Amino acid sequence: MKNIVIGQSGGPTAVINSSVAGAYKRAKELGIKKVYGMVHGIEGFINDNIIDLDEYLKKKENYELLKRTPSAFLGSCRYKLPIVKGNEEVYEKIFSNLEKHNIDALFYIGGNDSMDTIKMLSDYAKEHNRKELFVGIPKTIDNDLPITDHCPGYGSAAKYIATSIKEIIRDNSSFDKTRQTVCIVEIMGRHAGWLTAAAALAKDDNCEGVDAIYLPEVDFDLDKFIKNIKSLAKKKSSIVIAVSEGIKTKDGKFVCELADSNRKVDAFGHKQLSGCASTLANIVAKETGMKTRAIEFSTLQRAATHLASLTDINEAEMVGMKAIDAANDGKTGMMVTIERKTTKSYKSATNVYDIHNIANIEKKVPLEWIDKKNNQMKDEFIAYAKPLIQGELIPIFKDGLPQHLVRK
Ligand code: F6P
C-alpha cells in the first residue's frame, strides 16, 4: 500500500483515538507513505477534507497524548451513504478523492451504522472493478456490534459508570431515613443494555451496589417500577437505580417520550434519547412524595479518558493495527473483531469478519444474563464485563489538568 486514509464516525468513545494511533503506528512500520485522516468522517472526505497524520503523530509525545484524548480527534459525523442508484455522484467523489491522493485503502472506525459505510463502499468497489480496499475498525460504547466479543470503547465507559455509581451510592447514603432519597441514573446505549448493565459492576467488597437495573431488553412496567421503589423505601434510606436511555413500555414507547414525544431523528433513523431519568424522577416524586434526583451521565460516560480502562486502550490500539495488517494482506469488506481467548485469566486476540454480517445489526444483552425478578445482572454478565474494565492509563497532567491532543 502506498497511502491510506482513516476516518472516525458516530458517537465518540474514550479510546476511539487509540485506534487511530494504532493504525498510524502499524502503517508507518509497514512503510506506508502517507496516512491521511478524514476530517469529520466520510462526509468530510466527500469534500476532500483530509489531514496528513504525520503533522501530529510523528512526535512520540503526541502519540501518547492522542491515546489519552477523548472525543473523535479527527472529527466525527453521522452520515449515511445513500444507495448508489440515483446518487452516483457521491460515490464518484469518494473514489476520485481516493485516486487523487493515491490512496489504496480506507479505514473507518465506528459502530454498526458506520460499518454500513464500509459495506456500501466495498460493494461499490467490487461492482465497479475498483482496486481500493475498505476495512472497518470497531468502536462503540453501546457494545452492540455482532460477531466481535466486545467493542473498544465499552470497557472504558463501563469503568466510568461503575466508578461513578459507587461514588453516587456513597453520597446518597449520607443521610438517614428522615431524608430518604431516590436517585435515578440514566445511561446511554440506545436499544442495547450493555452499558446500563455495567452499573452492576459497582457492587464489590466495599459497595452494596445499585438497587435495581432496567435494560431496554426487558419491557418497562411503570406500575411495577413504582411498586419496587415503595417496597425498597420500607427497608432503606438510600435508593439508587440505573436505567437505560432506551427503556420502552410494552406498547413500544420510549420512557423518555412519556413527558415529551417531540424527538429529533438522525440520518440512521435513531431518535435522540435523553431525559428518561428526569421523567421517572418526577413521576416517583409525585407518586411517593420522596426526594428524588435524576443524573444523566450523557457525554461524560464516553469522554472520561481520565478513567479509561487500560485493557480497552490496548485493545483499541490493537484493532487499529490489525485493520492495517488485514488490508496489507489484501482483505476488503471486512471488520476487525476481538476474540476472547480464555475465560480464566483474560486474554484476547483479533480477527477479521465479513462486513455483510455486521453492518446495521445490533447485538443485545442475552436475556439469560438478566435477573428479571430482582432487576439485577447475573454472574455471567459480571464474568463477561469485569475483565474489560481492568487497568488504568494515567493522564498527562499540566497545571493540575489532563492534557489532550487537539486538531488545529
Ligand atoms: O452511538 C453511541 C451513542 O453514544 C449512543 O449510546 C447514544 O444514544 C448516542 O450515541 C447519542 O448520540 P449523540 O451524541 O449524537 O446524540
Short mmCIF file of C-alpha atoms and ligand atoms in Angstrom, two decimals:
data_model
loop_
_atom_site.label_atom_id
_atom_site.label_comp_id
_atom_site.label_asym_id
_atom_site.label_seq_id
_atom_site.Cartn_x
_atom_site.Cartn_y
_atom_site.Cartn_z
CA MET A 1 0.00 0.00 0.00
CA LYS A 2 1.23 3.48 -0.82
CA ASN A 3 -1.13 5.80 1.03
CA ILE A 4 -4.13 5.19 3.28
CA VAL A 5 -6.94 7.19 4.89
CA ILE A 6 -8.63 6.72 8.28
CA GLY A 7 -11.95 8.16 9.45
CA GLN A 8 -13.96 8.27 12.67
CA SER A 9 -17.74 8.09 12.72
CA GLY A 10 -20.68 8.06 15.13
CA GLY A 11 -20.59 8.80 18.86
CA PRO A 12 -17.05 9.17 20.24
CA THR A 13 -15.57 6.93 22.94
CA ALA A 14 -12.74 7.41 25.43
CA VAL A 15 -10.48 5.19 23.28
CA ILE A 16 -11.53 5.85 19.66
CA ASN A 17 -8.31 7.85 19.24
CA SER A 18 -6.21 4.89 20.37
CA SER A 19 -7.41 3.08 17.24
CA VAL A 20 -6.19 5.97 15.08
CA ALA A 21 -2.90 5.79 16.97
CA GLY A 22 -2.59 2.02 16.44
CA ALA A 23 -3.42 2.23 12.73
CA TYR A 24 -0.93 5.05 12.22
CA LYS A 25 1.83 3.20 14.09
CA ARG A 26 1.35 -0.05 12.12
CA ALA A 27 1.10 1.79 8.80
CA LYS A 28 4.40 3.53 9.46
CA GLU A 29 6.04 0.24 10.50
CA LEU A 30 4.96 -1.16 7.12
CA GLY A 31 6.48 1.80 5.28
CA ILE A 32 3.19 3.35 4.14
CA LYS A 33 4.00 6.82 2.90
CA LYS A 34 1.00 8.95 3.76
CA VAL A 35 -1.51 8.23 6.48
CA TYR A 36 -4.36 10.66 5.97
CA GLY A 37 -7.17 11.41 8.41
CA MET A 38 -10.67 12.31 7.21
CA VAL A 39 -11.91 15.44 8.92
CA HIS A 40 -15.47 14.61 10.06
CA GLY A 41 -15.62 11.13 8.60
CA ILE A 42 -16.86 10.22 5.16
CA GLU A 43 -18.87 13.45 4.98
CA GLY A 44 -15.59 15.38 5.19
CA PHE A 45 -13.87 13.01 2.76
CA ILE A 46 -16.55 13.59 0.12
CA ASN A 47 -15.48 17.25 0.28
CA ASP A 48 -11.80 16.26 0.20
CA ASN A 49 -11.28 17.44 3.77
CA ILE A 50 -8.26 15.47 4.97
CA ILE A 51 -5.12 15.96 7.05
CA ASP A 52 -1.73 14.30 6.99
CA LEU A 53 -1.35 12.49 10.32
CA ASP A 54 2.45 12.91 10.24
CA GLU A 55 1.79 16.53 11.14
CA TYR A 56 0.51 15.43 14.53
CA LEU A 57 1.77 11.95 15.26
CA LYS A 58 5.41 11.98 14.22
CA LYS A 59 6.26 13.27 17.68
CA LYS A 60 6.21 10.44 20.21
CA GLU A 61 4.72 12.64 22.93
CA ASN A 62 1.75 13.50 20.68
CA TYR A 63 1.14 9.81 20.06
CA GLU A 64 0.91 9.26 23.83
CA LEU A 65 -1.31 12.34 24.18
CA LEU A 66 -3.66 11.10 21.46
CA LYS A 67 -4.22 7.86 23.39
CA ARG A 68 -5.33 9.98 26.35
CA THR A 69 -7.56 12.32 24.33
CA PRO A 70 -11.36 11.97 24.47
CA SER A 71 -13.69 12.70 21.54
CA ALA A 72 -13.02 11.95 17.89
CA PHE A 73 -9.68 13.69 17.28
CA LEU A 74 -10.30 13.69 13.51
CA GLY A 75 -13.90 14.85 13.89
CA SER A 76 -16.93 12.61 13.51
CA CYS A 77 -20.18 12.54 11.51
CA ARG A 78 -23.47 10.69 11.42
CA TYR A 79 -23.73 10.40 7.65
CA LYS A 80 -25.49 7.56 5.88
CA LEU A 81 -24.22 6.80 2.38
CA PRO A 82 -27.20 6.79 0.02
CA ILE A 83 -27.99 3.86 -2.28
CA VAL A 84 -25.83 4.02 -5.42
CA LYS A 85 -28.69 4.28 -7.94
CA GLY A 86 -29.51 7.95 -8.42
CA ASN A 87 -26.64 9.04 -6.14
CA GLU A 88 -23.67 8.08 -8.32
CA GLU A 89 -22.03 11.48 -7.84
CA VAL A 90 -21.45 10.79 -4.11
CA TYR A 91 -19.51 7.61 -4.92
CA GLU A 92 -17.69 9.27 -7.81
CA LYS A 93 -16.49 12.00 -5.46
CA ILE A 94 -15.23 9.46 -2.91
CA PHE A 95 -13.40 7.37 -5.50
CA SER A 96 -11.97 10.35 -7.32
CA ASN A 97 -10.59 11.66 -3.99
CA LEU A 98 -9.05 8.25 -3.32
CA GLU A 99 -7.45 8.39 -6.76
CA LYS A 100 -6.33 12.00 -6.37
CA HIS A 101 -4.34 11.17 -3.22
CA ASN A 102 -3.16 7.75 -4.42
CA ILE A 103 -4.99 6.07 -1.56
CA ASP A 104 -5.24 2.27 -1.77
CA ALA A 105 -7.12 1.59 1.46
CA LEU A 106 -9.80 3.32 3.53
CA PHE A 107 -10.35 2.52 7.22
CA TYR A 108 -13.45 3.55 9.15
CA ILE A 109 -13.71 3.46 12.94
CA GLY A 110 -17.31 3.17 14.08
CA GLY A 111 -20.33 1.20 15.26
CA ASN A 112 -22.98 -0.69 13.31
CA ASP A 113 -24.24 2.36 11.39
CA SER A 114 -20.69 3.33 10.42
CA MET A 115 -19.97 -0.21 9.26
CA ASP A 116 -22.69 0.36 6.68
CA THR A 117 -20.27 2.81 5.02
CA ILE A 118 -17.61 0.08 4.70
CA LYS A 119 -20.22 -2.30 3.30
CA MET A 120 -21.52 0.20 0.73
CA LEU A 121 -18.02 1.25 -0.40
CA SER A 122 -16.61 -2.27 -0.65
CA ASP A 123 -19.70 -3.42 -2.57
CA TYR A 124 -19.38 -0.44 -4.93
CA ALA A 125 -15.66 -1.18 -5.47
CA LYS A 126 -16.45 -4.81 -6.30
CA GLU A 127 -19.21 -3.90 -8.75
CA HIS A 128 -17.06 -1.27 -10.47
CA ASN A 129 -13.81 -3.26 -10.53
CA ARG A 130 -12.02 -0.83 -8.25
CA LYS A 131 -8.86 -1.97 -6.50
CA GLU A 132 -9.20 0.09 -3.30
CA LEU A 133 -9.66 -1.80 -0.02
CA PHE A 134 -12.17 -0.99 2.77
CA VAL A 135 -11.77 -2.21 6.34
CA GLY A 136 -13.89 -1.41 9.42
CA ILE A 137 -12.46 -0.85 12.89
CA PRO A 138 -14.97 -1.48 15.70
CA LYS A 139 -15.84 1.11 18.32
CA THR A 140 -18.92 1.89 20.34
CA ILE A 141 -19.72 2.42 23.98
CA ASP A 142 -23.02 0.66 23.19
CA ASN A 143 -21.11 -2.65 22.73
CA ASP A 144 -23.79 -3.78 20.28
CA LEU A 145 -21.73 -4.86 17.24
CA PRO A 146 -22.31 -8.53 16.42
CA ILE A 147 -19.58 -11.21 15.97
CA THR A 148 -16.92 -9.37 17.97
CA ASP A 149 -16.79 -10.42 21.67
CA HIS A 150 -16.98 -6.76 22.68
CA CYS A 151 -16.31 -3.32 21.23
CA PRO A 152 -13.48 -0.92 22.04
CA GLY A 153 -14.95 1.98 23.98
CA TYR A 154 -17.27 -0.20 26.03
CA GLY A 155 -14.76 -1.17 28.75
CA SER A 156 -13.85 2.45 29.49
CA ALA A 157 -17.45 3.66 29.59
CA ALA A 158 -18.31 0.68 31.82
CA LYS A 159 -15.43 1.56 34.17
CA TYR A 160 -16.61 5.17 34.39
CA ILE A 161 -20.19 4.06 35.07
CA ALA A 162 -19.25 1.51 37.75
CA THR A 163 -16.92 4.02 39.44
CA SER A 164 -19.40 6.90 39.33
CA ILE A 165 -22.21 4.69 40.62
CA LYS A 166 -20.03 3.63 43.57
CA GLU A 167 -19.50 7.32 44.32
CA ILE A 168 -23.20 8.13 43.92
CA ILE A 169 -24.17 5.28 46.25
CA ARG A 170 -21.79 6.62 48.93
CA ASP A 171 -23.14 10.17 48.56
CA ASN A 172 -26.77 9.07 48.52
CA SER A 173 -26.23 7.05 51.72
CA SER A 174 -25.08 10.10 53.69
CA PHE A 175 -28.43 10.80 55.31
CA ASP A 176 -30.74 8.71 57.45
CA LYS A 177 -34.42 7.80 56.94
CA THR A 178 -35.54 11.37 57.62
CA ARG A 179 -34.03 12.34 54.26
CA GLN A 180 -34.77 9.35 52.12
CA THR A 181 -33.55 9.91 48.54
CA VAL A 182 -34.27 8.05 45.30
CA CYS A 183 -31.51 8.64 42.78
CA ILE A 184 -32.17 7.57 39.19
CA VAL A 185 -29.14 7.35 36.90
CA GLU A 186 -29.60 7.34 33.14
CA ILE A 187 -27.06 5.51 31.00
CA MET A 188 -26.56 5.53 27.20
CA GLY A 189 -26.79 2.55 24.89
CA ARG A 190 -29.89 3.11 22.78
CA HIS A 191 -31.51 -0.29 22.14
CA ALA A 192 -28.93 -2.48 23.88
CA GLY A 193 -28.42 -2.56 27.64
CA TRP A 194 -24.72 -3.49 27.80
CA LEU A 195 -23.68 -0.17 29.26
CA THR A 196 -26.54 0.09 31.76
CA ALA A 197 -25.75 -3.46 32.85
CA ALA A 198 -22.26 -2.19 33.77
CA ALA A 199 -23.92 -0.47 36.76
CA ALA A 200 -23.89 -3.97 38.29
CA LEU A 201 -20.07 -3.80 38.39
CA ALA A 202 -20.33 -1.16 41.14
CA LYS A 203 -21.07 -3.91 43.66
CA ASP A 204 -17.89 -5.10 45.35
CA ASP A 205 -16.36 -5.75 48.79
CA ASN A 206 -17.00 -2.16 49.87
CA CYS A 207 -20.14 -1.24 47.97
CA GLU A 208 -23.64 -2.69 48.28
CA GLY A 209 -24.40 -1.97 44.60
CA VAL A 210 -27.44 -0.48 42.86
CA ASP A 211 -30.95 -1.38 43.99
CA ALA A 212 -32.27 -2.07 40.50
CA ILE A 213 -31.21 -2.04 36.86
CA TYR A 214 -33.61 -1.53 33.96
CA LEU A 215 -32.44 -2.53 30.45
CA PRO A 216 -34.12 -1.99 27.06
CA GLU A 217 -34.09 -5.76 26.52
CA VAL A 218 -36.97 -6.06 29.03
CA ASP A 219 -40.33 -4.23 28.66
CA PHE A 220 -40.58 -1.44 31.21
CA ASP A 221 -43.61 -1.55 33.50
CA LEU A 222 -44.16 1.76 35.28
CA ASP A 223 -46.54 0.35 37.91
CA LYS A 224 -44.09 -2.40 38.86
CA PHE A 225 -41.28 0.17 38.97
CA ILE A 226 -43.17 2.38 41.45
CA LYS A 227 -44.13 -0.68 43.49
CA ASN A 228 -40.47 -1.72 43.66
CA ILE A 229 -39.41 1.73 44.85
CA LYS A 230 -42.10 1.78 47.53
CA SER A 231 -41.04 -1.60 48.78
CA LEU A 232 -37.33 -0.61 48.80
CA ALA A 233 -38.26 2.57 50.70
CA LYS A 234 -39.65 0.46 53.57
CA LYS A 235 -36.18 -1.01 54.11
CA LYS A 236 -33.63 1.67 53.16
CA SER A 237 -32.99 5.40 53.20
CA SER A 238 -30.87 5.45 50.05
CA ILE A 239 -32.20 4.04 46.78
CA VAL A 240 -30.06 4.15 43.65
CA ILE A 241 -31.44 2.88 40.36
CA ALA A 242 -29.81 2.55 36.93
CA VAL A 243 -31.96 2.95 33.82
CA SER A 244 -31.07 2.76 30.16
CA GLU A 245 -31.91 5.76 27.99
CA GLY A 246 -33.64 3.25 25.70
CA ILE A 247 -36.14 1.58 28.04
CA LYS A 248 -39.55 1.19 26.44
CA THR A 249 -43.01 0.35 27.69
CA LYS A 250 -44.80 -2.76 26.36
CA ASP A 251 -46.51 -0.70 23.65
CA GLY A 252 -43.10 0.38 22.27
CA LYS A 253 -42.99 3.91 23.68
CA PHE A 254 -39.63 5.16 24.98
CA VAL A 255 -39.94 6.18 28.64
CA CYS A 256 -38.16 9.45 27.84
CA GLU A 257 -41.06 10.20 25.46
CA LEU A 258 -43.68 9.95 28.20
CA ALA A 259 -43.06 13.58 29.06
CA ASP A 260 -42.03 14.87 25.63
CA SER A 261 -42.57 12.94 22.39
CA ASN A 262 -41.03 15.54 20.08
CA ARG A 263 -37.71 13.76 19.39
CA LYS A 264 -35.09 14.56 16.74
CA VAL A 265 -34.16 11.65 14.43
CA ASP A 266 -30.66 11.17 12.92
CA ALA A 267 -29.67 10.00 9.40
CA PHE A 268 -29.96 6.37 10.51
CA GLY A 269 -33.46 6.87 11.88
CA HIS A 270 -32.42 6.84 15.56
CA LYS A 271 -34.42 9.04 17.90
CA GLN A 272 -32.40 11.22 20.23
CA LEU A 273 -32.94 9.61 23.61
CA SER A 274 -32.46 11.53 26.79
CA GLY A 275 -34.49 12.67 29.76
CA CYS A 276 -35.61 9.23 30.87
CA ALA A 277 -34.17 9.63 34.41
CA SER A 278 -35.77 13.03 34.96
CA THR A 279 -39.13 11.77 33.61
CA LEU A 280 -39.02 8.87 36.09
CA ALA A 281 -37.72 11.01 38.97
CA ASN A 282 -40.68 13.39 38.51
CA ILE A 283 -43.16 10.51 38.45
CA VAL A 284 -41.61 8.93 41.57
CA ALA A 285 -41.64 12.26 43.45
CA LYS A 286 -45.32 12.71 42.60
CA GLU A 287 -46.32 9.14 43.46
CA THR A 288 -44.32 8.72 46.66
CA GLY A 289 -43.57 12.22 47.94
CA MET A 290 -39.93 11.21 48.40
CA LYS A 291 -36.94 13.34 47.48
CA THR A 292 -35.67 12.30 44.05
CA ARG A 293 -32.63 13.10 41.99
CA ALA A 294 -32.02 12.42 38.29
CA ILE A 295 -28.49 12.01 36.96
CA GLU A 296 -27.87 11.70 33.23
CA PHE A 297 -24.30 10.56 32.53
CA SER A 298 -24.73 11.76 28.95
CA THR A 299 -21.44 12.62 27.21
CA LEU A 300 -19.43 12.19 30.43
CA GLN A 301 -19.59 8.40 30.13
CA ARG A 302 -17.97 8.34 26.68
CA ALA A 303 -15.47 11.17 27.24
CA ALA A 304 -13.93 10.08 30.55
CA THR A 305 -10.41 9.38 29.32
CA HIS A 306 -9.10 10.19 32.81
CA LEU A 307 -10.74 6.95 33.95
CA ALA A 308 -10.28 4.84 30.80
CA SER A 309 -9.60 1.13 31.07
CA LEU A 310 -6.05 0.20 30.05
CA THR A 311 -7.37 -3.10 28.66
CA ASP A 312 -9.72 -1.07 26.46
CA ILE A 313 -6.99 1.36 25.33
CA ASN A 314 -4.68 -1.52 24.43
CA GLU A 315 -7.40 -3.35 22.52
CA ALA A 316 -8.44 -0.17 20.67
CA GLU A 317 -4.83 0.24 19.57
CA MET A 318 -4.66 -3.44 18.66
CA VAL A 319 -7.76 -3.34 16.39
CA GLY A 320 -6.31 -0.30 14.62
CA MET A 321 -3.11 -2.23 13.94
CA LYS A 322 -4.97 -5.34 12.83
CA ALA A 323 -7.00 -3.35 10.29
CA ILE A 324 -3.79 -2.23 8.59
CA ASP A 325 -2.44 -5.79 8.57
CA ALA A 326 -5.71 -7.04 7.08
CA ALA A 327 -5.59 -4.52 4.22
CA ASN A 328 -1.92 -5.26 3.73
CA ASP A 329 -2.96 -8.89 3.20
CA GLY A 330 -5.44 -7.71 0.55
CA LYS A 331 -8.59 -8.08 2.68
CA THR A 332 -11.59 -5.82 1.97
CA GLY A 333 -15.26 -5.59 3.02
CA MET A 334 -14.23 -6.78 6.49
CA MET A 335 -14.35 -5.54 10.07
CA VAL A 336 -11.77 -6.36 12.72
CA THR A 337 -13.20 -8.42 15.59
CA ILE A 338 -11.98 -9.18 19.11
CA GLU A 339 -11.96 -12.79 20.26
CA ARG A 340 -11.82 -13.77 23.92
CA LYS A 341 -9.21 -16.47 24.18
CA THR A 342 -9.63 -17.70 27.74
CA THR A 343 -12.11 -17.03 30.48
CA LYS A 344 -9.85 -17.80 33.47
CA SER A 345 -7.15 -15.19 33.04
CA TYR A 346 -8.49 -12.84 30.39
CA LYS A 347 -6.70 -12.78 27.03
CA SER A 348 -7.92 -11.52 23.68
CA ALA A 349 -6.85 -11.68 20.05
CA THR A 350 -8.03 -10.05 16.83
CA ASN A 351 -9.51 -11.46 13.66
CA VAL A 352 -11.50 -10.12 10.70
CA TYR A 353 -15.06 -10.86 9.60
CA ASP A 354 -17.30 -10.21 6.59
CA ILE A 355 -18.91 -6.77 6.98
CA HIS A 356 -22.21 -8.02 5.48
CA ASN A 357 -22.88 -9.97 8.68
CA ILE A 358 -22.09 -6.95 10.86
CA ALA A 359 -23.34 -3.67 9.38
CA ASN A 360 -26.68 -2.42 10.74
CA ILE A 361 -27.10 -5.40 13.10
CA GLU A 362 -27.44 -4.77 16.86
CA LYS A 363 -26.31 -7.33 19.44
CA LYS A 364 -28.41 -7.26 22.62
CA VAL A 365 -27.64 -8.46 26.15
CA PRO A 366 -28.59 -12.18 26.34
CA LEU A 367 -31.86 -12.48 28.28
CA GLU A 368 -30.40 -15.35 30.33
CA TRP A 369 -27.84 -12.91 31.81
CA ILE A 370 -30.63 -10.73 33.25
CA ASP A 371 -32.17 -11.47 36.64
CA LYS A 372 -35.63 -10.14 35.75
CA LYS A 373 -37.17 -10.94 39.12
CA ASN A 374 -34.70 -8.81 41.10
CA ASN A 375 -33.84 -6.30 38.35
CA GLN A 376 -30.16 -7.23 38.58
CA MET A 377 -27.47 -8.76 36.36
CA LYS A 378 -26.45 -12.40 36.76
CA ASP A 379 -22.89 -13.61 37.42
CA GLU A 380 -22.44 -14.48 33.72
CA PHE A 381 -22.58 -10.79 32.86
CA ILE A 382 -20.15 -9.85 35.64
CA ALA A 383 -17.70 -12.51 34.41
CA TYR A 384 -18.01 -11.12 30.88
CA ALA A 385 -17.61 -7.43 31.72
CA LYS A 386 -15.17 -7.37 34.67
CA PRO A 387 -12.01 -8.13 32.63
CA LEU A 388 -12.82 -5.26 30.25
CA ILE A 389 -12.50 -2.55 32.92
CA GLN A 390 -9.09 -3.61 34.21
CA GLY A 391 -6.09 -1.29 34.37
CA GLU A 392 -5.57 2.46 34.11
CA LEU A 393 -3.50 4.83 32.00
CA ILE A 394 -2.68 7.97 33.92
CA PRO A 395 -3.39 11.20 32.02
CA ILE A 396 -0.54 13.62 31.33
CA PHE A 397 -1.27 16.49 33.71
CA LYS A 398 -0.22 20.11 33.31
CA ASP A 399 -1.05 22.75 35.85
CA GLY A 400 -3.48 20.37 37.53
CA LEU A 401 -5.38 19.43 34.36
CA PRO A 402 -5.15 16.47 31.93
CA GLN A 403 -3.74 17.42 28.52
CA HIS A 404 -5.24 16.44 25.14
CA LEU A 405 -4.14 16.46 21.52
CA VAL A 406 -6.32 18.91 19.63
CA ARG A 407 -6.59 19.20 15.83
CA LYS A 408 -5.89 22.72 14.58
O1 F6P B 1 -23.73 5.62 19.34
C1 F6P B 1 -23.26 5.81 20.61
C2 F6P B 1 -24.11 6.76 21.41
O2 F6P B 1 -23.27 7.28 22.39
C3 F6P B 1 -25.38 6.14 21.99
O3 F6P B 1 -25.17 5.44 23.16
C4 F6P B 1 -26.26 7.34 22.19
O4 F6P B 1 -27.63 7.02 22.21
C5 F6P B 1 -25.92 8.16 21.01
O5 F6P B 1 -24.60 7.84 20.64
C6 F6P B 1 -26.02 9.64 21.26
O6 F6P B 1 -25.71 10.31 20.11
P1 F6P B 1 -25.46 11.87 20.00
O7 F6P B 1 -24.32 12.21 20.90
O8 F6P B 1 -25.17 12.08 18.57
O9 F6P B 1 -26.73 12.49 20.48
#
